[in-house]
Short mmCIF file of C-alpha atoms in Angstrom, two decimals:
data_model
loop_
_atom_site.label_atom_id
_atom_site.label_comp_id
_atom_site.label_asym_id
_atom_site.label_seq_id
_atom_site.Cartn_x
_atom_site.Cartn_y
_atom_site.Cartn_z
CA UNK X 23 102.51 36.94 -25.66
CA UNK X 24 104.53 39.91 -26.88
CA UNK X 25 107.94 39.84 -28.55
CA UNK X 26 109.22 42.82 -26.54
CA UNK X 27 108.61 44.49 -23.18
CA UNK X 28 109.78 47.86 -21.90
CA UNK X 29 109.96 48.72 -18.18
CA UNK X 30 110.16 52.42 -17.35
CA UNK X 31 111.43 52.98 -13.83
CA UNK X 32 110.50 56.16 -11.94
CA UNK X 33 112.77 56.02 -8.91
CA UNK X 34 111.02 57.08 -5.72
CA UNK X 35 107.71 57.93 -7.41
CA UNK X 36 104.66 57.43 -5.16
CA UNK X 37 101.65 55.96 -6.93
CA UNK X 38 99.32 58.55 -5.43
CA UNK X 39 101.50 61.45 -6.59
CA UNK X 40 101.70 60.04 -10.12
CA UNK X 41 97.94 59.63 -10.39
CA UNK X 42 97.32 63.05 -8.83
CA UNK X 43 99.65 64.85 -11.23
CA UNK X 44 98.14 62.95 -14.14
CA UNK X 45 94.63 64.00 -13.07
CA UNK X 46 95.77 67.63 -12.76
CA UNK X 47 97.11 67.68 -16.32
CA UNK X 48 100.78 67.89 -15.34
CA UNK X 49 101.47 64.42 -16.80
CA UNK X 50 99.39 64.17 -20.01
CA UNK X 51 101.32 61.23 -21.49
CA UNK X 52 101.05 59.32 -18.23
CA UNK X 53 97.36 60.18 -18.00
CA UNK X 54 96.80 58.58 -21.40
CA UNK X 55 98.64 55.46 -20.23
CA UNK X 56 96.64 55.24 -17.01
CA UNK X 57 93.45 55.31 -19.04
CA UNK X 58 94.47 52.17 -20.94
CA UNK X 59 96.05 50.01 -18.24
CA UNK X 60 96.27 49.12 -14.58
CA UNK X 61 98.23 51.15 -12.02
CA UNK X 62 98.34 49.60 -8.57
CA UNK X 63 100.26 49.88 -5.35
CA UNK X 64 103.61 48.11 -5.13
CA UNK X 65 105.22 47.23 -1.80
CA UNK X 66 108.96 47.72 -1.45
CA UNK X 67 111.16 45.29 0.46
CA UNK X 68 112.66 46.14 3.83
CA UNK X 69 114.65 48.29 4.16
CA UNK X 70 112.79 50.52 1.75
CA UNK X 71 115.91 51.82 -0.01
CA UNK X 72 116.97 51.77 -3.65
CA UNK X 73 119.83 49.27 -3.40
CA UNK X 74 117.72 46.53 -1.80
CA UNK X 75 114.58 47.28 -3.78
CA UNK X 76 116.18 47.38 -7.23
CA UNK X 77 118.13 44.17 -6.45
CA UNK X 78 114.79 42.54 -5.63
CA UNK X 79 113.32 43.96 -8.85
CA UNK X 80 116.22 42.59 -10.90
CA UNK X 81 116.12 39.08 -9.48
CA UNK X 82 112.57 38.36 -8.36
CA UNK X 83 114.03 37.17 -5.06
CA UNK X 84 114.27 38.48 -1.49
CA UNK X 85 117.47 39.78 0.17
CA UNK X 86 118.23 36.46 1.86
CA UNK X 87 118.69 35.08 -1.65
CA UNK X 88 120.09 37.97 -3.69
CA UNK X 89 122.35 39.17 -0.87
CA UNK X 90 121.85 42.96 -0.98
CA UNK X 91 120.56 43.99 2.45
CA UNK X 92 121.35 47.71 2.30
CA UNK X 93 123.31 50.53 0.71
CA UNK X 94 126.17 49.37 2.94
CA UNK X 95 126.57 45.81 4.18
CA UNK X 96 128.83 43.87 6.50
CA UNK X 97 131.43 41.88 4.59
CA UNK X 98 130.40 38.24 5.17
CA UNK X 99 132.78 36.48 7.53
CA UNK X 100 134.81 39.61 8.30
CA UNK X 101 133.29 40.81 11.53
CA UNK X 102 132.44 44.49 11.60
CA UNK X 103 134.01 45.46 8.26
CA UNK X 104 131.57 47.27 5.98
CA UNK X 105 131.52 47.58 2.19
CA UNK X 106 129.33 49.07 -0.54
CA UNK X 107 127.77 46.11 -2.36
CA UNK X 108 127.57 46.30 -6.14
CA UNK X 109 126.57 44.09 -9.05
CA UNK X 110 129.41 41.65 -8.33
CA UNK X 111 127.81 40.89 -4.94
CA UNK X 112 124.41 39.99 -6.39
CA UNK X 113 123.92 36.29 -5.68
CA UNK X 114 120.98 35.60 -8.00
CA UNK X 115 120.82 36.11 -11.79
CA UNK X 116 119.56 39.50 -12.92
CA UNK X 117 116.79 40.14 -15.45
CA UNK X 118 119.17 40.25 -18.40
CA UNK X 119 120.62 36.84 -17.51
CA UNK X 120 117.15 35.36 -17.03
CA UNK X 121 116.10 36.78 -20.40
CA UNK X 122 119.32 35.67 -22.13
CA UNK X 123 118.76 32.07 -21.00
CA UNK X 124 115.64 32.14 -23.16
CA UNK X 125 117.36 33.85 -26.09
CA UNK X 126 116.19 37.41 -25.34
CA UNK X 127 118.53 40.41 -25.44
CA UNK X 128 118.26 43.27 -22.95
CA UNK X 129 118.98 47.00 -23.01
CA UNK X 130 119.23 48.09 -19.36
CA UNK X 131 119.91 51.72 -18.47
CA UNK X 132 120.46 53.30 -15.06
CA UNK X 133 119.18 50.68 -12.62
CA UNK X 134 120.85 51.51 -9.27
CA UNK X 135 123.30 48.89 -8.03
CA UNK X 136 124.33 47.59 -11.46
CA UNK X 137 127.96 48.77 -11.39
CA UNK X 138 130.35 47.55 -12.69
CA UNK X 139 128.87 46.77 -16.10
CA UNK X 140 130.21 43.27 -16.69
CA UNK X 141 130.70 41.94 -20.21
CA UNK X 142 127.55 40.32 -21.62
CA UNK X 143 125.60 39.95 -24.84
CA UNK X 144 123.27 42.75 -23.77
CA UNK X 145 123.56 46.49 -23.16
CA UNK X 146 124.09 47.70 -19.60
CA UNK X 147 124.60 51.29 -18.51
CA UNK X 148 125.06 51.13 -14.74
CA UNK X 149 123.14 53.26 -12.26
CA UNK X 150 124.51 54.81 -9.09
CA UNK X 151 126.85 54.25 -7.35
CA UNK X 152 129.06 54.22 -10.46
CA UNK X 153 132.40 55.91 -9.79
CA UNK X 154 134.08 55.33 -13.19
CA UNK X 155 132.36 55.95 -16.51
CA UNK X 156 134.55 53.46 -18.37
CA UNK X 157 133.45 50.62 -16.09
CA UNK X 158 129.79 51.65 -16.14
CA UNK X 159 129.00 50.74 -19.74
CA UNK X 160 128.97 47.51 -21.71
CA UNK X 161 129.68 47.08 -24.54
CA UNK X 162 132.47 49.65 -24.42
CA UNK X 163 131.82 50.72 -28.02
CA UNK X 164 128.86 52.74 -26.68
CA UNK X 165 131.02 55.01 -24.51
CA UNK X 166 131.81 57.65 -27.18
CA UNK X 167 128.16 58.06 -28.11
CA UNK X 168 127.06 58.39 -24.47
CA UNK X 169 129.72 61.03 -23.89
CA UNK X 170 128.62 62.87 -27.01
CA UNK X 171 125.09 62.93 -25.66
CA UNK X 172 126.33 64.44 -22.38
CA UNK X 173 125.22 61.41 -20.37
CA UNK X 174 125.64 61.73 -16.58
CA UNK X 175 125.80 58.71 -14.29
CA UNK X 176 124.00 60.67 -11.56
CA UNK X 177 122.75 64.15 -10.75
CA UNK X 178 125.35 66.54 -9.39
CA UNK X 179 123.69 67.48 -6.10
CA UNK X 180 125.84 70.42 -4.92
CA UNK X 181 124.63 72.74 -2.17
CA UNK X 182 120.87 72.36 -2.36
CA UNK X 183 120.17 74.57 0.65
CA UNK X 184 122.11 77.53 -0.75
CA UNK X 185 121.06 77.04 -4.36
CA UNK X 186 117.98 74.87 -4.83
CA UNK X 187 117.34 76.33 -8.28
CA UNK X 188 120.83 75.28 -9.36
CA UNK X 189 120.22 71.74 -8.12
CA UNK X 190 116.93 71.54 -10.00
CA UNK X 191 118.57 72.77 -13.20
CA UNK X 192 121.24 70.09 -12.87
CA UNK X 193 118.56 67.44 -12.37
CA UNK X 194 116.85 68.67 -15.53
CA UNK X 195 120.13 68.56 -17.45
CA UNK X 196 120.80 64.98 -16.34
CA UNK X 197 117.22 63.93 -17.14
CA UNK X 198 117.38 65.32 -20.68
CA UNK X 199 120.71 63.64 -21.43
CA UNK X 200 119.55 60.36 -19.90
CA UNK X 201 116.45 60.34 -22.08
CA UNK X 202 118.52 61.09 -25.18
CA UNK X 203 120.73 58.10 -24.34
CA UNK X 204 117.78 55.81 -23.64
CA UNK X 205 116.14 56.83 -26.90
CA UNK X 206 119.37 56.21 -28.82
CA UNK X 207 119.98 52.78 -27.29
CA UNK X 208 116.40 51.57 -27.67
CA UNK X 209 116.46 52.70 -31.31
CA UNK X 210 119.91 51.49 -32.38
CA UNK X 211 120.37 48.30 -30.31
CA UNK X 212 118.37 45.09 -30.76
CA UNK X 213 116.34 44.14 -27.67
CA UNK X 214 113.43 42.10 -26.44
CA UNK X 215 113.60 43.43 -22.86
CA UNK X 216 114.16 47.14 -22.20
CA UNK X 217 114.73 48.61 -18.75
CA UNK X 218 115.06 52.39 -18.45
CA UNK X 219 115.14 54.02 -15.00
CA UNK X 220 114.85 57.74 -14.27
CA UNK X 221 116.52 58.47 -10.92
CA UNK X 222 116.06 62.25 -11.13
CA UNK X 223 112.61 61.90 -9.57
CA UNK X 224 114.17 60.38 -6.45
CA UNK X 225 116.76 63.17 -6.19
CA UNK X 226 114.16 65.91 -6.46
CA UNK X 227 111.96 64.19 -3.87
CA UNK X 228 114.80 63.88 -1.36
CA UNK X 229 115.85 67.50 -1.52
CA UNK X 230 112.75 69.39 -2.68
CA UNK X 231 109.83 67.45 -1.21
CA UNK X 232 108.47 70.60 0.43
CA UNK X 233 108.28 72.18 -3.00
CA UNK X 234 106.52 69.07 -4.27
CA UNK X 235 103.87 69.10 -1.55
CA UNK X 236 103.40 72.78 -0.68
CA UNK X 237 101.72 75.06 -3.29
CA UNK X 238 103.09 78.07 -1.38
CA UNK X 239 106.71 76.97 -1.73
CA UNK X 240 108.67 79.30 -4.07
CA UNK X 241 109.81 76.34 -6.16
CA UNK X 242 106.44 74.59 -6.37
CA UNK X 243 105.74 75.58 -9.98
CA UNK X 244 109.32 74.84 -11.03
CA UNK X 245 108.98 71.33 -9.62
CA UNK X 246 105.68 70.85 -11.44
CA UNK X 247 107.46 71.92 -14.62
CA UNK X 248 110.12 69.31 -13.83
CA UNK X 249 107.38 66.66 -13.64
CA UNK X 250 106.13 67.91 -16.99
CA UNK X 251 109.58 67.16 -18.39
CA UNK X 252 109.51 63.69 -16.80
CA UNK X 253 106.20 63.11 -18.57
CA UNK X 254 107.69 64.26 -21.86
CA UNK X 255 110.59 61.85 -21.38
CA UNK X 256 108.22 58.97 -20.65
CA UNK X 257 106.28 59.89 -23.77
CA UNK X 258 109.44 59.80 -25.90
CA UNK X 259 110.20 56.24 -24.79
CA UNK X 260 106.62 55.05 -25.24
CA UNK X 261 106.66 56.47 -28.78
CA UNK X 262 109.44 54.02 -29.67
CA UNK X 263 107.22 51.00 -29.00
CA UNK X 264 105.41 48.85 -31.51
CA UNK X 265 101.66 48.45 -31.04
CA UNK X 266 102.02 44.94 -29.60
CA UNK X 267 104.94 45.67 -27.25
CA UNK X 268 104.33 45.29 -23.53
CA UNK X 269 104.80 48.38 -21.36
CA UNK X 270 105.35 48.55 -17.61
CA UNK X 271 106.12 51.38 -15.17
CA UNK X 272 107.64 50.67 -11.76
CA UNK X 273 108.98 52.63 -8.79
CA UNK X 274 111.28 51.16 -6.17
CA UNK X 275 109.57 52.75 -3.14
CA UNK X 276 107.17 55.48 -2.21
CA UNK X 277 108.01 58.90 -0.78
CA UNK X 278 106.81 61.27 1.89
CA UNK X 279 107.84 64.24 4.01
CA UNK X 280 110.69 64.08 6.52
CA UNK X 281 110.72 66.71 9.25
CA UNK X 282 112.75 64.68 11.77
CA UNK X 283 115.79 62.43 11.54
CA UNK X 284 116.15 59.75 14.19
CA UNK X 285 119.71 58.48 14.70
CA UNK X 286 119.51 54.89 15.81
CA UNK X 287 123.12 54.43 16.94
CA UNK X 288 122.86 57.56 19.08
CA UNK X 289 119.75 56.12 20.72
CA UNK X 290 121.53 52.78 21.27
CA UNK X 291 124.39 54.63 23.00
CA UNK X 292 122.13 56.72 25.19
CA UNK X 293 120.15 53.59 26.11
CA UNK X 294 123.27 51.67 27.11
CA UNK X 295 123.27 49.14 24.27
CA UNK X 296 126.24 50.60 22.39
CA UNK X 297 129.52 51.65 23.97
CA UNK X 298 130.26 55.36 24.21
CA UNK X 299 131.53 57.04 21.06
CA UNK X 300 134.75 58.07 22.82
CA UNK X 301 135.68 54.44 23.42
CA UNK X 302 134.38 53.08 20.08
CA UNK X 303 135.24 55.71 17.51
CA UNK X 304 134.28 53.42 14.66
CA UNK X 305 132.36 50.22 14.07
CA UNK X 306 135.49 48.07 13.80
CA UNK X 307 136.36 49.02 17.40
CA UNK X 308 133.38 47.22 18.92
CA UNK X 309 133.88 44.75 21.73
CA UNK X 310 131.76 42.95 24.32
CA UNK X 311 130.82 46.24 26.04
CA UNK X 312 128.32 46.75 23.18
CA UNK X 313 125.25 44.58 22.82
CA UNK X 314 123.87 46.11 19.60
CA UNK X 315 124.70 48.47 16.73
CA UNK X 316 122.94 49.72 13.61
CA UNK X 317 123.72 50.11 9.92
CA UNK X 318 121.84 52.55 7.70
CA UNK X 319 119.00 53.20 7.70
CA UNK X 320 117.95 51.24 10.81
CA UNK X 321 119.18 47.64 10.66
CA UNK X 322 120.05 46.52 14.17
CA UNK X 323 122.58 43.76 14.78
CA UNK X 324 122.94 42.02 18.14
CA UNK X 325 126.60 41.61 19.08
CA UNK X 326 126.56 37.81 19.24
CA UNK X 327 129.58 35.71 20.16
CA UNK X 328 128.62 33.34 17.37
CA UNK X 329 128.80 36.07 14.72
CA UNK X 330 131.21 38.83 15.72
CA UNK X 331 134.81 38.77 17.00
CA UNK X 332 133.95 41.22 19.79
CA UNK X 333 130.58 39.73 20.55
CA UNK X 334 129.53 39.22 24.15
CA UNK X 335 126.02 37.80 23.82
CA UNK X 336 125.03 34.17 23.60
CA UNK X 337 122.31 33.45 21.06
CA UNK X 338 119.76 33.07 23.86
CA UNK X 339 120.80 36.40 25.39
CA UNK X 340 120.60 38.03 21.96
CA UNK X 341 117.02 36.82 21.56
CA UNK X 342 116.05 38.39 24.88
CA UNK X 343 117.89 41.61 24.04
CA UNK X 344 116.24 41.72 20.64
CA UNK X 345 112.77 41.67 22.20
CA UNK X 346 113.77 44.33 24.73
CA UNK X 347 115.17 46.70 22.09
CA UNK X 348 112.13 46.23 19.87
CA UNK X 349 109.79 47.06 22.73
CA UNK X 350 111.71 50.20 23.65
CA UNK X 351 111.90 51.43 20.05
CA UNK X 352 108.16 51.09 19.61
CA UNK X 353 107.67 53.44 22.59
CA UNK X 354 110.34 55.91 21.48
CA UNK X 355 109.05 59.45 21.05
CA UNK X 356 110.60 62.56 19.59
CA UNK X 357 110.79 64.26 22.96
CA UNK X 358 109.21 67.54 22.03
CA UNK X 359 110.81 67.84 18.59
CA UNK X 360 107.52 69.27 17.38
CA UNK X 361 106.51 72.23 19.46
CA UNK X 362 102.85 72.32 20.33
CA UNK X 363 102.25 68.57 20.07
CA UNK X 364 101.55 66.20 22.93
CA UNK X 365 103.92 66.42 25.89
CA UNK X 366 105.91 63.32 25.02
CA UNK X 367 106.19 64.08 21.32
CA UNK X 368 105.03 61.86 18.46
CA UNK X 369 106.26 58.31 17.99
CA UNK X 370 109.39 57.79 15.88
CA UNK X 371 108.98 54.13 14.94
CA UNK X 372 106.03 52.36 13.31
CA UNK X 373 107.28 48.76 13.24
CA UNK X 374 110.20 46.62 14.36
CA UNK X 375 110.49 43.44 12.31
CA UNK X 376 112.61 40.33 12.72
CA UNK X 377 114.70 39.36 9.71
CA UNK X 378 113.57 35.75 9.90
CA UNK X 379 109.96 36.93 9.59
CA UNK X 380 110.78 38.98 6.46
CA UNK X 381 113.34 36.95 4.56
CA UNK X 382 113.86 33.36 3.57
CA UNK X 383 116.95 31.95 1.91
CA UNK X 384 120.52 30.71 2.27
CA UNK X 385 121.87 34.17 3.16
CA UNK X 386 119.50 34.81 6.07
CA UNK X 387 122.39 34.59 8.56
CA UNK X 388 123.89 37.71 6.95
CA UNK X 389 120.83 39.84 7.70
CA UNK X 390 120.39 42.18 10.64
CA UNK X 391 118.47 40.85 13.64
CA UNK X 392 115.93 43.69 13.63
CA UNK X 393 114.69 45.99 10.89
CA UNK X 394 113.08 49.21 12.02
CA UNK X 395 110.47 51.12 10.02
CA UNK X 396 109.86 54.82 10.70
CA UNK X 397 106.71 56.60 11.72
CA UNK X 398 105.28 59.11 9.26
CA UNK X 399 107.51 62.14 8.82
CA UNK X 400 110.58 60.41 10.29
CA UNK X 401 113.78 59.45 8.53
CA UNK X 402 115.77 56.78 10.36
CA UNK X 403 119.54 57.07 10.08
CA UNK X 404 122.39 54.73 10.96
CA UNK X 405 125.21 57.28 11.11
CA UNK X 406 127.94 56.46 13.61
CA UNK X 407 128.83 59.89 15.03
CA UNK X 408 127.07 63.02 16.21
CA UNK X 409 124.90 63.77 19.20
CA UNK X 410 121.15 63.96 19.67
CA UNK X 411 118.74 61.18 18.85
CA UNK X 412 116.38 63.50 16.96
CA UNK X 413 117.89 66.08 14.67
CA UNK X 414 116.74 68.35 11.88
CA UNK X 415 118.20 68.23 8.38
CA UNK X 416 117.70 71.34 6.29
CA UNK X 417 118.78 69.55 3.12
CA UNK X 418 116.74 66.32 3.19
CA UNK X 419 113.02 67.16 3.25
CA UNK X 420 111.70 63.87 1.84
CA UNK X 421 112.13 60.22 2.77
CA UNK X 422 111.34 56.76 1.40
CA UNK X 423 108.22 54.83 2.32
CA UNK X 424 107.68 51.10 1.95
CA UNK X 425 104.12 51.55 0.77
CA UNK X 426 102.78 53.61 -2.13
CA UNK X 427 105.28 52.53 -4.77
CA UNK X 428 103.72 51.92 -8.18
CA UNK X 429 103.30 49.13 -10.69
CA UNK X 430 101.68 49.84 -14.06
CA UNK X 431 100.96 47.55 -17.00
CA UNK X 432 99.40 48.73 -20.22
CA UNK X 433 96.36 46.85 -21.52
CA UNK X 434 95.89 45.01 -18.25
CA UNK X 435 92.75 44.92 -16.09
CA UNK X 436 92.80 45.37 -12.35
CA UNK X 437 93.44 42.11 -10.49
CA UNK X 438 90.98 40.71 -8.00
CA UNK X 439 91.30 42.28 -4.54
CA UNK X 440 93.31 45.29 -3.46
CA UNK X 441 96.36 43.64 -1.86
CA UNK X 442 99.53 45.51 -2.88
CA UNK X 443 101.81 43.74 -5.31
CA UNK X 444 105.22 42.80 -3.91
CA UNK X 445 108.50 43.79 -5.57
CA UNK X 446 109.49 40.12 -5.98
CA UNK X 447 106.48 39.73 -8.31
CA UNK X 448 107.73 42.23 -10.90
CA UNK X 449 110.44 40.12 -12.57
CA UNK X 450 108.30 37.00 -13.15
CA UNK X 451 105.39 39.14 -14.38
CA UNK X 452 107.50 41.11 -16.86
CA UNK X 453 109.41 38.09 -18.11
CA UNK X 454 106.23 36.07 -18.60
CA UNK X 455 104.88 38.83 -20.84
CA UNK X 456 107.59 37.92 -23.40
CA UNK X 457 107.32 34.21 -22.89
CA UNK X 458 110.11 33.73 -20.35
CA UNK X 459 109.19 31.75 -17.24
CA UNK X 460 112.28 31.01 -15.13
CA UNK X 461 111.88 28.57 -12.29
CA UNK X 462 112.68 29.20 -8.66
CA UNK X 463 111.88 32.91 -8.26
CA UNK X 464 110.24 34.11 -5.05
CA UNK X 465 107.61 36.16 -6.83
CA UNK X 466 104.36 35.19 -8.48
CA UNK X 467 102.89 36.07 -11.85
CA UNK X 468 100.54 39.03 -11.32
CA UNK X 469 98.24 40.31 -14.06
CA UNK X 470 99.20 37.20 -16.03
CA UNK X 471 99.95 37.06 -19.71
CA UNK X 472 96.43 35.97 -20.56
CA UNK X 473 94.97 38.65 -18.27
CA UNK X 474 97.04 41.27 -20.06
CA UNK X 475 95.37 40.43 -23.34
CA UNK X 476 98.58 39.47 -25.12
CA UNK X 477 97.92 35.79 -25.80
#
């Protein structure tokens, strides 16, 4: 058992891309780490977005327990009203609380969904969405030093289409300052559990995935240089560790290309499940004319009488409608969005899953009825307005994937079998490495303490 453990988060980093870049010499520090530990596939929760995935990472529980179902959620008990959930809406204790119960102190930097930074006997620098710097840091005595270091709560995106080089330079600026801050905090603050997440990788993947994947793209080398900087930043944090410290690397989801956006609410309208946009200009205007609606990215709610003030469906009718919508979505094609492909166009949806088959817990009734997963190359969107089920987006060229996230542990052998590790397993595995074994988490201990060679 180790006294300390550090988790380095690489937001949106696919395992296969990390290992490829390491093999090609772009990530020499990471390559050294891969040679002395285990790097396996991690499976993100559904939906495969940062808010839900990092909440699962923090708590070791599924959304029906921790309560974060998406980047936006319906306010429980308030019909169609939507809010942006934050740390105050997390219904299970986070890693720092689990560690504190066993007398361990945490330094946690830039985990998405951790705003506002509530007072605690640990260090927390909130990740996005964090609108106010003063409320993003605890203890407050650290604010002047973070400002001196030029710390940015998130990358300034700007107009990526018009000036991709400018966006990349801003991502590099934010990454450098974030690493300076992480290095300072991990050096000057006492800790037994360190969590340091780089979100710049996710931003670059969203907006410059073509440059990531295509050697002929004008920015391909610049993006490889960016990865070289990421590797340098990882190396700086690893250099702070003692020989017997535990080290983990984690990503919250995988990534892949997105050449089509599928707008689920537009499809629901065109299919007759959602009232026309002219008569329901916003979600709060729904009534019994609508049988279903979606929240981002593709969480479909049946408009049940038992749940919504404007609901028109009985629970039995909702079950029938749910099966009908799922069947239609699985046959939905892009209708010629790709010239030269088969007549009907490629499929847009890979799976439609029921919430009660994915989640288990006291908050299950707050989940969507159906969760839709995209086909390869498709980004599902829950936007309310606009026309056209399939649209192009010149700015967003990459999208999240549930598979191909990564989990790495130094000095650990490969486990038996090749089943992907689940995100709920990360918290119990990391905590056990420093002798903390909280009861009641959903996840299991993977690559156990003894297996890791630390006992």
